[in-house]
GROMACS .gro file of C-alpha atoms in nm:
model
  496
    1MET     CA    1  12.453  -2.454  17.608
    2LYS     CA    2  12.162  -2.212  17.789
    3ASN     CA    3  12.010  -2.560  17.875
    4ASN     CA    4  12.336  -2.688  18.043
    5PRO     CA    5  12.221  -2.799  18.420
    6GLY     CA    6  12.633  -2.718  18.531
    7LEU     CA    7  12.648  -2.393  18.365
    8LEU     CA    8  12.297  -2.275  18.559
    9LYS     CA    9  12.458  -2.426  18.882
   10SER     CA   10  12.760  -2.206  18.829
   11LYS     CA   11  12.583  -1.906  18.797
   12LEU     CA   12  12.346  -1.943  19.055
   13CYS     CA   13  12.651  -2.013  19.279
   14TYR     CA   14  12.843  -1.736  19.156
   15ALA     CA   15  12.502  -1.480  19.219
   16SER     CA   16  12.503  -1.633  19.558
   17GLY     CA   17  12.800  -1.413  19.697
   18ASP     CA   18  12.574  -1.100  19.612
   19ILE     CA   19  12.313  -1.183  19.885
   20TYR     CA   20  12.557  -1.040  20.102
   21GLY     CA   21  12.600  -0.763  19.909
   22GLY     CA   22  12.311  -0.653  19.839
   23GLY     CA   23  12.130  -0.767  20.195
   24ALA     CA   24  12.423  -0.661  20.397
   25PHE     CA   25  12.414  -0.304  20.227
   26MET     CA   26  12.066  -0.253  20.259
   27ILE     CA   27  12.048  -0.359  20.636
   28PHE     CA   28  12.321  -0.159  20.698
   29SER     CA   29  12.171   0.154  20.522
   30LEU     CA   30  11.837   0.160  20.700
   31LEU     CA   31  11.917   0.001  21.052
   32PHE     CA   32  12.285   0.147  21.159
   33MET     CA   33  12.248   0.478  21.217
   34ASN     CA   34  11.910   0.454  21.373
   35PHE     CA   35  12.054   0.165  21.593
   36LEU     CA   36  12.344   0.435  21.721
   37VAL     CA   37  12.160   0.668  21.826
   38LEU     CA   38  11.817   0.544  21.947
   39VAL     CA   39  11.930   0.205  22.064
   40GLU     CA   40  12.259   0.271  22.165
   41GLY     CA   41  12.205   0.588  22.237
   42LEU     CA   42  12.491   0.785  22.128
   43PRO     CA   43  12.512   1.141  22.003
   44ILE     CA   44  12.439   1.196  21.648
   45VAL     CA   45  12.762   1.364  21.565
   46ALA     CA   46  12.928   1.069  21.702
   47THR     CA   47  12.776   0.831  21.480
   48THR     CA   48  12.854   1.058  21.198
   49VAL     CA   49  13.215   1.051  21.291
   50ILE     CA   50  13.153   0.645  21.329
   51ILE     CA   51  13.048   0.646  20.975
   52PHE     CA   52  13.256   0.850  20.749
   53ILE     CA   53  13.562   0.706  20.929
   54GLY     CA   54  13.424   0.350  20.835
   55ARG     CA   55  13.375   0.445  20.468
   56LEU     CA   56  13.688   0.621  20.449
   57TRP     CA   57  13.890   0.301  20.593
   58ASP     CA   58  13.621   0.090  20.346
   59ALA     CA   59  13.775   0.281  20.054
   60ILE     CA   60  14.114   0.243  20.200
   61THR     CA   61  14.124  -0.144  20.184
   62ASP     CA   62  13.974  -0.210  19.846
   63PRO     CA   63  14.273  -0.145  19.655
   64ILE     CA   64  14.523  -0.313  19.881
   65MET     CA   65  14.281  -0.595  19.878
   66GLY     CA   66  14.256  -0.608  19.495
   67ARG     CA   67  14.651  -0.601  19.449
   68ILE     CA   68  14.657  -0.891  19.736
   69SER     CA   69  14.415  -1.109  19.546
   70ASP     CA   70  14.611  -1.049  19.208
   71ARG     CA   71  14.929  -1.192  19.373
   72THR     CA   72  14.775  -1.499  19.591
   73ARG     CA   73  14.872  -1.794  19.440
   74SER     CA   74  14.698  -2.121  19.618
   75ARG     CA   75  14.528  -2.471  19.573
   76PHE     CA   76  14.188  -2.275  19.621
   77GLY     CA   77  14.283  -1.973  19.384
   78ARG     CA   78  14.402  -1.615  19.420
   79ARG     CA   79  14.042  -1.503  19.443
   80ARG     CA   80  13.820  -1.829  19.561
   81ILE     CA   81  14.057  -1.879  19.868
   82TYR     CA   82  13.921  -1.548  20.017
   83PHE     CA   83  13.570  -1.656  19.990
   84LEU     CA   84  13.674  -1.945  20.210
   85ILE     CA   85  13.876  -1.731  20.459
   86GLY     CA   86  13.587  -1.466  20.502
   87ILE     CA   87  13.296  -1.711  20.576
   88ILE     CA   88  13.369  -1.677  20.975
   89PRO     CA   89  13.455  -1.347  20.980
   90VAL     CA   90  13.156  -1.209  20.769
   91HIS     CA   91  12.966  -1.370  21.047
   92LEU     CA   92  13.164  -1.197  21.337
   93SER     CA   93  13.203  -0.869  21.156
   94PHE     CA   94  12.810  -0.818  21.112
   95VAL     CA   95  12.703  -0.903  21.433
   96MET     CA   96  12.979  -0.697  21.584
   97LEU     CA   97  12.804  -0.398  21.390
   98PHE     CA   98  12.499  -0.469  21.601
   99HIS     CA   99  12.572  -0.564  21.941
  100SER     CA  100  12.834  -0.374  22.199
  101PHE     CA  101  12.873  -0.707  22.437
  102GLY     CA  102  12.765  -0.518  22.760
  103ILE     CA  103  12.972  -0.174  22.713
  104GLN     CA  104  12.866   0.098  22.911
  105SER     CA  105  13.058   0.393  22.868
  106GLU     CA  106  12.982   0.621  22.583
  107ILE     CA  107  13.309   0.710  22.463
  108ALA     CA  108  13.427   0.284  22.488
  109LYS     CA  109  13.101   0.265  22.267
  110ILE     CA  110  13.221   0.487  22.015
  111ILE     CA  111  13.583   0.326  22.001
  112TYR     CA  112  13.412   0.000  21.965
  113TYR     CA  113  13.142   0.096  21.695
  114THR     CA  114  13.434   0.260  21.522
  115PHE     CA  115  13.629  -0.040  21.513
  116SER     CA  116  13.333  -0.285  21.407
  117TYR     CA  117  13.281  -0.105  21.127
  118MET     CA  118  13.614  -0.074  21.007
  119PHE     CA  119  13.609  -0.431  21.062
  120PHE     CA  120  13.332  -0.507  20.921
  121GLY     CA  121  13.461  -0.316  20.621
  122THR     CA  122  13.778  -0.505  20.583
  123VAL     CA  123  13.609  -0.830  20.564
  124PHE     CA  124  13.380  -0.679  20.346
  125SER     CA  125  13.685  -0.609  20.092
  126ILE     CA  126  13.843  -0.934  20.145
  127VAL     CA  127  13.566  -1.105  20.019
  128MET     CA  128  13.396  -0.830  19.750
  129VAL     CA  129  13.694  -0.711  19.619
  130PRO     CA  130  13.786  -1.077  19.497
  131TYR     CA  131  13.416  -1.172  19.383
  132ASN     CA  132  13.420  -0.838  19.148
  133ALA     CA  133  13.733  -0.998  19.008
  134ILE     CA  134  13.667  -1.341  18.910
  135LEU     CA  135  13.397  -1.311  18.664
  136SER     CA  136  13.645  -1.277  18.369
  137ASP     CA  137  13.827  -1.620  18.482
  138MET     CA  138  13.484  -1.784  18.460
  139SER     CA  139  13.411  -1.686  18.111
  140SER     CA  140  13.530  -1.481  17.828
  141ASP     CA  141  13.234  -1.513  17.631
  142TYR     CA  142  13.051  -1.143  17.604
  143ASN     CA  143  12.726  -1.258  17.645
  144GLU     CA  144  12.765  -1.531  17.897
  145ARG     CA  145  12.926  -1.253  18.152
  146THR     CA  146  12.614  -1.048  18.088
  147SER     CA  147  12.404  -1.377  18.226
  148TYR     CA  148  12.624  -1.397  18.509
  149THR     CA  149  12.553  -1.032  18.596
  150THR     CA  150  12.226  -1.076  18.547
  151PHE     CA  151  12.187  -1.370  18.777
  152ARG     CA  152  12.406  -1.161  19.044
  153MET     CA  153  12.170  -0.860  19.025
  154ILE     CA  154  11.879  -1.067  19.085
  155PHE     CA  155  12.018  -1.232  19.373
  156SER     CA  156  12.140  -0.892  19.519
  157GLY     CA  157  11.776  -0.740  19.438
  158GLY     CA  158  11.593  -1.037  19.601
  159ALA     CA  159  11.815  -0.986  19.902
  160ALA     CA  160  11.803  -0.671  19.940
  161LEU     CA  161  11.399  -0.667  19.942
  162LEU     CA  162  11.402  -0.919  20.174
  163CYS     CA  163  11.675  -0.734  20.421
  164ALA     CA  164  11.420  -0.422  20.405
  165VAL     CA  165  11.154  -0.612  20.600
  166LEU     CA  166  11.297  -0.927  20.758
  167PRO     CA  167  11.508  -0.756  20.993
  168SER     CA  168  11.250  -0.522  21.147
  169PHE     CA  169  11.007  -0.807  21.187
  170ILE     CA  170  11.261  -0.977  21.402
  171ILE     CA  171  11.378  -0.675  21.583
  172LYS     CA  172  11.025  -0.610  21.698
  173SER     CA  173  10.926  -0.987  21.752
  174MET     CA  174  11.224  -1.044  21.951
  175GLY     CA  175  11.280  -0.722  22.119
  176SER     CA  176  11.022  -0.437  22.132
  177GLU     CA  177  10.765  -0.280  21.937
  178HIS     CA  178  10.931   0.032  22.053
  179ASN     CA  179  11.239   0.217  21.932
  180GLY     CA  180  11.490   0.238  22.179
  181PRO     CA  181  11.729   0.020  22.439
  182GLU     CA  182  11.465  -0.230  22.471
  183GLN     CA  183  11.534  -0.373  22.154
  184ILE     CA  184  11.887  -0.486  22.194
  185PRO     CA  185  11.811  -0.821  22.206
  186GLY     CA  186  11.613  -0.812  21.886
  187TYR     CA  187  11.900  -0.657  21.698
  188LEU     CA  188  12.131  -0.937  21.854
  189ILE     CA  189  11.903  -1.207  21.695
  190MET     CA  190  11.876  -1.053  21.387
  191ALA     CA  191  12.239  -1.000  21.337
  192LEU     CA  192  12.335  -1.374  21.446
  193VAL     CA  193  12.080  -1.485  21.176
  194PHE     CA  194  12.196  -1.257  20.880
  195GLY     CA  195  12.520  -1.306  20.984
  196ALA     CA  196  12.501  -1.655  20.925
  197VAL     CA  197  12.284  -1.661  20.647
  198PHE     CA  198  12.573  -1.426  20.473
  199GLY     CA  199  12.880  -1.635  20.585
  200GLY     CA  200  12.700  -1.919  20.437
  201CYS     CA  201  12.642  -1.761  20.082
  202TRP     CA  202  13.016  -1.719  20.111
  203PHE     CA  203  13.053  -2.151  20.078
  204ILE     CA  204  12.844  -2.201  19.807
  205THR     CA  205  13.016  -1.901  19.598
  206PHE     CA  206  13.377  -2.107  19.704
  207ALA     CA  207  13.198  -2.423  19.605
  208GLY     CA  208  13.075  -2.321  19.297
  209THR     CA  209  13.324  -2.076  19.080
  210LYS     CA  210  13.620  -2.165  18.891
  211GLU     CA  211  13.939  -1.953  18.812
  212ARG     CA  212  14.230  -2.002  18.562
  213GLU     CA  213  14.494  -2.163  18.595
  214ASN     CA  214  14.886  -2.138  18.496
  215LEU     CA  215  14.881  -1.800  18.603
  216PRO     CA  216  15.221  -1.554  18.541
  217PRO     CA  217  15.435  -1.473  18.859
  218PRO     CA  218  15.300  -1.234  19.087
  219GLU     CA  219  15.425  -0.844  19.042
  220LYS     CA  220  15.508  -0.630  19.353
  221ILE     CA  221  15.276  -0.381  19.467
  222SER     CA  222  15.306  -0.045  19.408
  223LEU     CA  223  15.175   0.310  19.410
  224ALA     CA  224  15.242   0.327  19.025
  225SER     CA  225  15.076  -0.015  18.963
  226TRP     CA  226  14.755   0.163  19.137
  227LEU     CA  227  14.791   0.490  18.921
  228SER     CA  228  14.833   0.277  18.575
  229VAL     CA  229  14.478   0.186  18.534
  230PHE     CA  230  14.417   0.534  18.448
  231SER     CA  231  14.584   0.506  18.149
  232ASN     CA  232  14.327   0.268  18.002
  233ALA     CA  233  14.114   0.496  17.823
  234ALA     CA  234  13.826   0.234  17.802
  235TYR     CA  235  13.867   0.226  18.214
  236ARG     CA  236  13.820   0.607  18.256
  237ASN     CA  237  13.518   0.616  18.018
  238LEU     CA  238  13.353   0.345  18.260
  239LEU     CA  239  13.435   0.542  18.552
  240GLY     CA  240  13.258   0.805  18.427
  241ILE     CA  241  12.935   0.576  18.371
  242PHE     CA  242  12.957   0.384  18.699
  243ILE     CA  243  13.092   0.652  18.949
  244PHE     CA  244  12.822   0.895  18.800
  245PHE     CA  245  12.534   0.669  18.839
  246GLN     CA  246  12.637   0.476  19.171
  247ILE     CA  247  12.661   0.828  19.361
  248ALA     CA  248  12.298   0.902  19.213
  249VAL     CA  249  12.174   0.580  19.375
  250ASP     CA  250  12.337   0.659  19.703
  251LEU     CA  251  12.223   1.004  19.720
  252VAL     CA  252  11.860   0.923  19.631
  253LEU     CA  253  11.866   0.623  19.875
  254ALA     CA  254  11.981   0.864  20.142
  255LEU     CA  255  11.736   1.173  20.043
  256PHE     CA  256  11.453   0.964  19.976
  257ILE     CA  257  11.302   0.885  20.325
  258PHE     CA  258  11.324   1.265  20.368
  259TYR     CA  259  11.166   1.303  20.053
  260ILE     CA  260  10.853   1.088  20.127
  261ASP     CA  261  10.851   1.174  20.521
  262ILE     CA  262  10.897   1.567  20.487
  263VAL     CA  263  10.786   1.691  20.159
  264VAL     CA  264  10.474   1.447  20.024
  265LEU     CA  265  10.430   1.405  20.411
  266GLN     CA  266  10.334   0.997  20.334
  267TYR     CA  267  10.632   0.833  20.546
  268LYS     CA  268  10.323   0.579  20.683
  269ASN     CA  269  10.364   0.437  20.282
  270TYR     CA  270  10.715   0.457  20.269
  271GLU     CA  271  10.803   0.064  20.325
  272LEU     CA  272  10.549   0.034  19.997
  273VAL     CA  273  10.691   0.305  19.836
  274VAL     CA  274  11.041   0.128  19.875
  275GLY     CA  275  10.946  -0.209  19.832
  276THR     CA  276  10.757  -0.151  19.499
  277LEU     CA  277  11.128  -0.021  19.392
  278LEU     CA  278  11.322  -0.298  19.499
  279VAL     CA  279  11.065  -0.579  19.386
  280CYS     CA  280  11.046  -0.367  19.000
  281SER     CA  281  11.431  -0.352  18.994
  282MET     CA  282  11.487  -0.696  19.051
  283LEU     CA  283  11.211  -0.803  18.777
  284LEU     CA  284  11.351  -0.547  18.543
  285MET     CA  285  11.690  -0.735  18.585
  286ILE     CA  286  11.596  -0.995  18.340
  287LEU     CA  287  11.452  -0.769  18.055
  288MET     CA  288  11.785  -0.550  18.096
  289GLY     CA  289  11.966  -0.853  18.065
  290SER     CA  290  11.834  -0.985  17.787
  291LEU     CA  291  11.845  -0.636  17.619
  292ALA     CA  292  12.221  -0.606  17.689
  293ARG     CA  293  12.271  -0.971  17.534
  294LYS     CA  294  12.092  -0.876  17.215
  295LYS     CA  295  12.203  -0.501  17.200
  296GLY     CA  296  12.497  -0.468  17.367
  297LYS     CA  297  12.571  -0.409  17.741
  298VAL     CA  298  12.541  -0.036  17.726
  299PHE     CA  299  12.217  -0.039  17.555
  300PRO     CA  300  12.038  -0.052  17.861
  301LEU     CA  301  12.140   0.258  18.003
  302PHE     CA  302  12.007   0.432  17.676
  303ILE     CA  303  11.663   0.342  17.813
  304GLY     CA  304  11.730   0.349  18.186
  305LEU     CA  305  11.866   0.684  18.238
  306PRO     CA  306  11.583   0.866  18.020
  307VAL     CA  307  11.298   0.729  18.208
  308TRP     CA  308  11.483   0.765  18.551
  309ILE     CA  309  11.551   1.138  18.494
  310PHE     CA  310  11.170   1.199  18.345
  311SER     CA  311  11.004   1.036  18.673
  312THR     CA  312  11.292   1.250  18.878
  313ILE     CA  313  11.136   1.567  18.719
  314VAL     CA  314  10.832   1.461  18.800
  315PHE     CA  315  10.868   1.502  19.155
  316ILE     CA  316  10.882   1.876  19.143
  317TRP     CA  317  10.524   1.924  19.121
  318LEU     CA  318  10.426   1.642  19.380
  319ASP     CA  319  10.290   1.782  19.737
  320ALA     CA  320  10.087   1.581  20.054
  321THR     CA  321   9.798   1.539  19.817
  322VAL     CA  322   9.978   1.306  19.612
  323PRO     CA  323   9.808   0.962  19.602
  324VAL     CA  324  10.070   0.684  19.739
  325PHE     CA  325   9.974   0.442  19.355
  326VAL     CA  326  10.174   0.750  19.229
  327LEU     CA  327  10.445   0.726  19.426
  328CYS     CA  328  10.444   0.336  19.382
  329ILE     CA  329  10.453   0.434  18.977
  330LEU     CA  330  10.715   0.682  19.025
  331ALA     CA  331  10.942   0.433  19.226
  332GLY     CA  332  10.863   0.161  18.937
  333LEU     CA  333  11.016   0.419  18.674
  334ILE     CA  334  11.316   0.466  18.934
  335ALA     CA  335  11.365   0.111  18.915
  336VAL     CA  336  11.405   0.090  18.541
  337GLY     CA  337  11.675   0.333  18.602
  338SER     CA  338  11.848   0.159  18.893
  339SER     CA  339  11.808  -0.198  18.712
  340ALA     CA  340  11.959  -0.072  18.397
  341GLY     CA  341  12.242   0.089  18.569
  342ASN     CA  342  12.349  -0.175  18.787
  343LEU     CA  343  12.301  -0.420  18.512
  344SER     CA  344  12.525  -0.252  18.268
  345THR     CA  345  12.783  -0.105  18.499
  346TRP     CA  346  12.865  -0.443  18.664
  347SER     CA  347  12.887  -0.616  18.368
  348MET     CA  348  13.120  -0.378  18.166
  349LEU     CA  349  13.365  -0.383  18.433
  350THR     CA  350  13.472  -0.735  18.376
  351ASP     CA  351  13.539  -0.656  17.980
  352VAL     CA  352  13.781  -0.368  18.106
  353TYR     CA  353  14.020  -0.666  18.270
  354ASP     CA  354  14.081  -0.807  17.905
  355ILE     CA  355  14.129  -0.480  17.762
  356ASP     CA  356  14.388  -0.421  17.981
  357GLU     CA  357  14.519  -0.743  17.933
  358ILE     CA  358  14.600  -0.676  17.562
  359ARG     CA  359  14.759  -0.309  17.667
  360THR     CA  360  14.983  -0.482  17.912
  361GLY     CA  361  15.002  -0.825  17.867
  362LYS     CA  362  14.902  -0.868  18.236
  363ARG     CA  363  14.562  -0.995  18.404
  364ARG     CA  364  14.508  -0.742  18.682
  365GLU     CA  365  14.149  -0.789  18.768
  366GLY     CA  366  14.220  -0.746  19.129
  367LEU     CA  367  14.371  -0.428  19.084
  368TYR     CA  368  14.076  -0.272  18.846
  369ALA     CA  369  13.811  -0.414  19.092
  370GLY     CA  370  14.003  -0.278  19.425
  371MET     CA  371  14.027   0.078  19.224
  372THR     CA  372  13.705   0.085  19.131
  373THR     CA  373  13.508   0.041  19.475
  374PHE     CA  374  13.764   0.229  19.635
  375LEU     CA  375  13.649   0.525  19.386
  376ARG     CA  376  13.270   0.445  19.436
  377LYS     CA  377  13.312   0.444  19.830
  378PHE     CA  378  13.532   0.770  19.839
  379ALA     CA  379  13.308   0.974  19.592
  380SER     CA  380  13.000   0.830  19.792
  381GLY     CA  381  13.121   0.907  20.115
  382VAL     CA  382  13.221   1.273  19.978
  383ALA     CA  383  12.861   1.295  19.842
  384VAL     CA  384  12.684   1.177  20.145
  385LEU     CA  385  12.893   1.425  20.349
  386LEU     CA  386  12.854   1.727  20.143
  387MET     CA  387  12.447   1.636  20.109
  388GLY     CA  388  12.427   1.649  20.543
  389PHE     CA  389  12.620   1.966  20.489
  390GLY     CA  390  12.367   2.086  20.264
  391LEU     CA  391  12.075   1.997  20.505
  392GLN     CA  392  12.231   2.138  20.788
  393ALA     CA  393  12.294   2.478  20.611
  394MET     CA  394  11.912   2.480  20.522
  395GLY     CA  395  11.850   2.472  20.903
  396PHE     CA  396  11.697   2.126  20.903
  397ASP     CA  397  11.726   1.897  21.163
  398HIS     CA  398  11.568   1.533  21.174
  399ASN     CA  399  11.551   1.470  21.513
  400LYS     CA  400  11.408   1.818  21.601
  401TYR     CA  401  11.148   1.750  21.311
  402SER     CA  402  11.053   1.359  21.492
  403GLU     CA  403  11.075   1.516  21.844
  404LEU     CA  404  10.824   1.815  21.712
  405LYS     CA  405  10.571   1.497  21.573
  406ALA     CA  406  10.587   1.308  21.890
  407LYS     CA  407  10.563   1.576  22.148
  408MET     CA  408  10.263   1.853  21.962
  409THR     CA  409   9.950   1.783  21.978
  410ASP     CA  410   9.889   2.072  21.748
  411PHE     CA  411  10.140   1.972  21.482
  412ASP     CA  412  10.058   2.076  21.136
  413PRO     CA  413  10.265   1.898  20.899
  414ALA     CA  414  10.090   2.101  20.616
  415ILE     CA  415  10.251   2.448  20.741
  416TYR     CA  416  10.560   2.266  20.831
  417ALA     CA  417  10.576   2.139  20.431
  418GLN     CA  418  10.578   2.535  20.356
  419SER     CA  419  10.907   2.609  20.464
  420ASN     CA  420  11.239   2.656  20.304
  421VAL     CA  421  11.392   2.360  20.458
  422VAL     CA  422  11.129   2.121  20.280
  423THR     CA  423  11.154   2.345  19.924
  424GLY     CA  424  11.508   2.271  19.993
  425ILE     CA  425  11.477   1.907  20.035
  426LYS     CA  426  11.261   1.891  19.744
  427TRP     CA  427  11.531   2.070  19.475
  428MET     CA  428  11.794   1.829  19.600
  429PHE     CA  429  11.593   1.530  19.533
  430VAL     CA  430  11.490   1.635  19.176
  431LEU     CA  431  11.856   1.807  19.089
  432ILE     CA  432  12.101   1.597  19.210
  433PRO     CA  433  12.001   1.263  19.023
  434PHE     CA  434  11.947   1.487  18.686
  435ILE     CA  435  12.255   1.628  18.715
  436LEU     CA  436  12.438   1.294  18.814
  437LEU     CA  437  12.216   1.084  18.547
  438SER     CA  438  12.277   1.319  18.263
  439LEU     CA  439  12.632   1.312  18.340
  440CYS     CA  440  12.601   0.891  18.333
  441PHE     CA  441  12.434   0.917  18.008
  442TYR     CA  442  12.714   1.135  17.867
  443PHE     CA  443  12.981   0.876  17.945
  444ALA     CA  444  12.742   0.600  17.802
  445VAL     CA  445  12.702   0.760  17.469
  446LYS     CA  446  13.089   0.783  17.426
  447ASN     CA  447  13.160   0.407  17.496
  448LYS     CA  448  13.336   0.219  17.233
  449VAL     CA  449  13.349  -0.106  17.367
  450THR     CA  450  13.103  -0.339  17.201
  451LYS     CA  451  13.053  -0.687  17.160
  452THR     CA  452  13.215  -0.720  16.799
  453ARG     CA  453  13.521  -0.504  16.937
  454PHE     CA  454  13.552  -0.712  17.268
  455ASP     CA  455  13.536  -1.030  17.072
  456VAL     CA  456  13.836  -0.867  16.839
  457VAL     CA  457  14.006  -0.788  17.187
  458LEU     CA  458  13.981  -1.123  17.279
  459LYS     CA  459  14.103  -1.290  16.938
  460GLY     CA  460  14.419  -1.018  16.975
  461ILE     CA  461  14.490  -1.153  17.343
  462ASN     CA  462  14.499  -1.480  17.149
  463GLU     CA  463  14.695  -1.372  16.927
  464PHE     CA  464  14.943  -1.215  17.136
  465LYS     CA  465  14.990  -1.530  17.331
  466ALA     CA  466  15.038  -1.758  17.030
  467HIS     CA  467  15.250  -1.531  16.817
  468GLY     CA  468  15.410  -1.222  17.001
  469ASN     CA  469  15.209  -1.009  16.745
  470ILE     CA  470  14.857  -0.925  16.638
  471ASP     CA  471  14.991  -0.982  16.263
  472ALA     CA  472  14.707  -1.193  16.171
  473LEU     CA  473  14.440  -0.931  16.268
  474ASN     CA  474  14.276  -0.764  15.953
  475GLU     CA  475  14.292  -0.388  15.879
  476GLN     CA  476  13.951  -0.350  16.071
  477GLU     CA  477  14.012  -0.565  16.328
  478VAL     CA  478  14.341  -0.387  16.397
  479ALA     CA  479  14.145  -0.043  16.384
  480ASP     CA  480  13.926  -0.188  16.650
  481VAL     CA  481  14.198  -0.302  16.892
  482VAL     CA  482  14.340   0.077  16.863
  483LEU     CA  483  13.990   0.261  16.912
  484VAL     CA  484  13.944   0.047  17.213
  485THR     CA  485  14.235   0.024  17.393
  486GLY     CA  486  14.305   0.371  17.296
  487MET     CA  487  14.686   0.291  17.221
  488ASN     CA  488  14.905   0.223  16.902
  489LYS     CA  489  14.917  -0.142  16.789
  490ASP     CA  490  15.309  -0.090  16.824
  491LYS     CA  491  15.260  -0.053  17.209
  492LEU     CA  492  15.018  -0.334  17.265
  493TRP     CA  493  15.093  -0.617  17.520
  494GLY     CA  494  15.359  -0.379  17.728
  495LYS     CA  495  15.562  -0.284  17.453
  496GLU     CA  496  15.764   0.041  17.440
   0.00000   0.00000   0.00000
């Protein structure tokens, strides 16, 4: 089975979808705020409001899209149809993020980019929520799903790596080396190129994926159905792992540039350090995928999280004298944790769909995918907002710091590094991931979904479909189903 060319093609086509997820996320994270403030000339406060509104809207659309995809019935399936629908909007929405089509008024630009980000978020939900739900249709095998997710994470990491380097090269080549309005043509060309790549990826994913047939009639969308996911004990535990890990990733990425620039004063080496992190994450994904198939999907967390926590603690003792190779080594150690977490969290999510089916007798992948991404984005948005207030409370103003470096010939970064602001950034960079990753590890230890128990769940689903009960399961198998689902035997399959 491992050498099946058709299976390999299916995995490659499936993984192509996250070229958009990983690549667009990286470009947005690195360039969007810089573009609005320094290229389009918008006030920093207005930029923050644009991003906050966009993230809030993005979070709201995810669960809605999840339920819409669950209810969709078409000749191209309930998930794949949205990959096809999204091709042109993916391209257009990405271009709109980085081009204002000649708008001159500041207020008009603020309105336009608020709409553009909301449009981008809507399109992102249209394709990514069904994408996060489709894997359970493509395979029911525990290890094969892990393999699919490994391919996905490698493609995502590779796209993120390229998108951390190539866009800046295009912008400078087609626009200007100077960070300002003269880069507008470069940003437009960059957006056109990458928008086309991102849109084209979804045609490949559409063509190479499959879905199960003979689906039951769609259910009505209700608030109760959205909230019902929290009655699933396996899902609640997964959320503890997923949310704390993803917030840790978001906040570390947000703080990393401040730590490198202000705490250790090595902004010139930022690309090298971040590049090391991304390359190692991509390469380690193969190892983590192999461990997950042999030891279970949660096992990589037991290796990756402690390594990341250890590397985080080391940052306490670093200062401007630290050699760049030490920063690269620590970035590589962080990559051990990030690759383990990304592989485990996304692959474990697909198993929750089947656990929900044996509990309710329903297939609700879209509901779970939408609710998960909603909670992830909402929690991340609040966390980043609180981090911003924390930096402001410490008296930190990165724009003033940048102006200080640019205009003062007698600027002494070593003296600045002794300030309370720098101390605060250092401890935020250390304590925030330490706490979040420790909580993630706690929920990982509590995980009850092993390969053996998951296989029993699938066996139970087949028994319910064939006979309406699980009387054919032995005593230990019934105990495993009860443990994983958190429900009594007589209440499974939606029975009262």
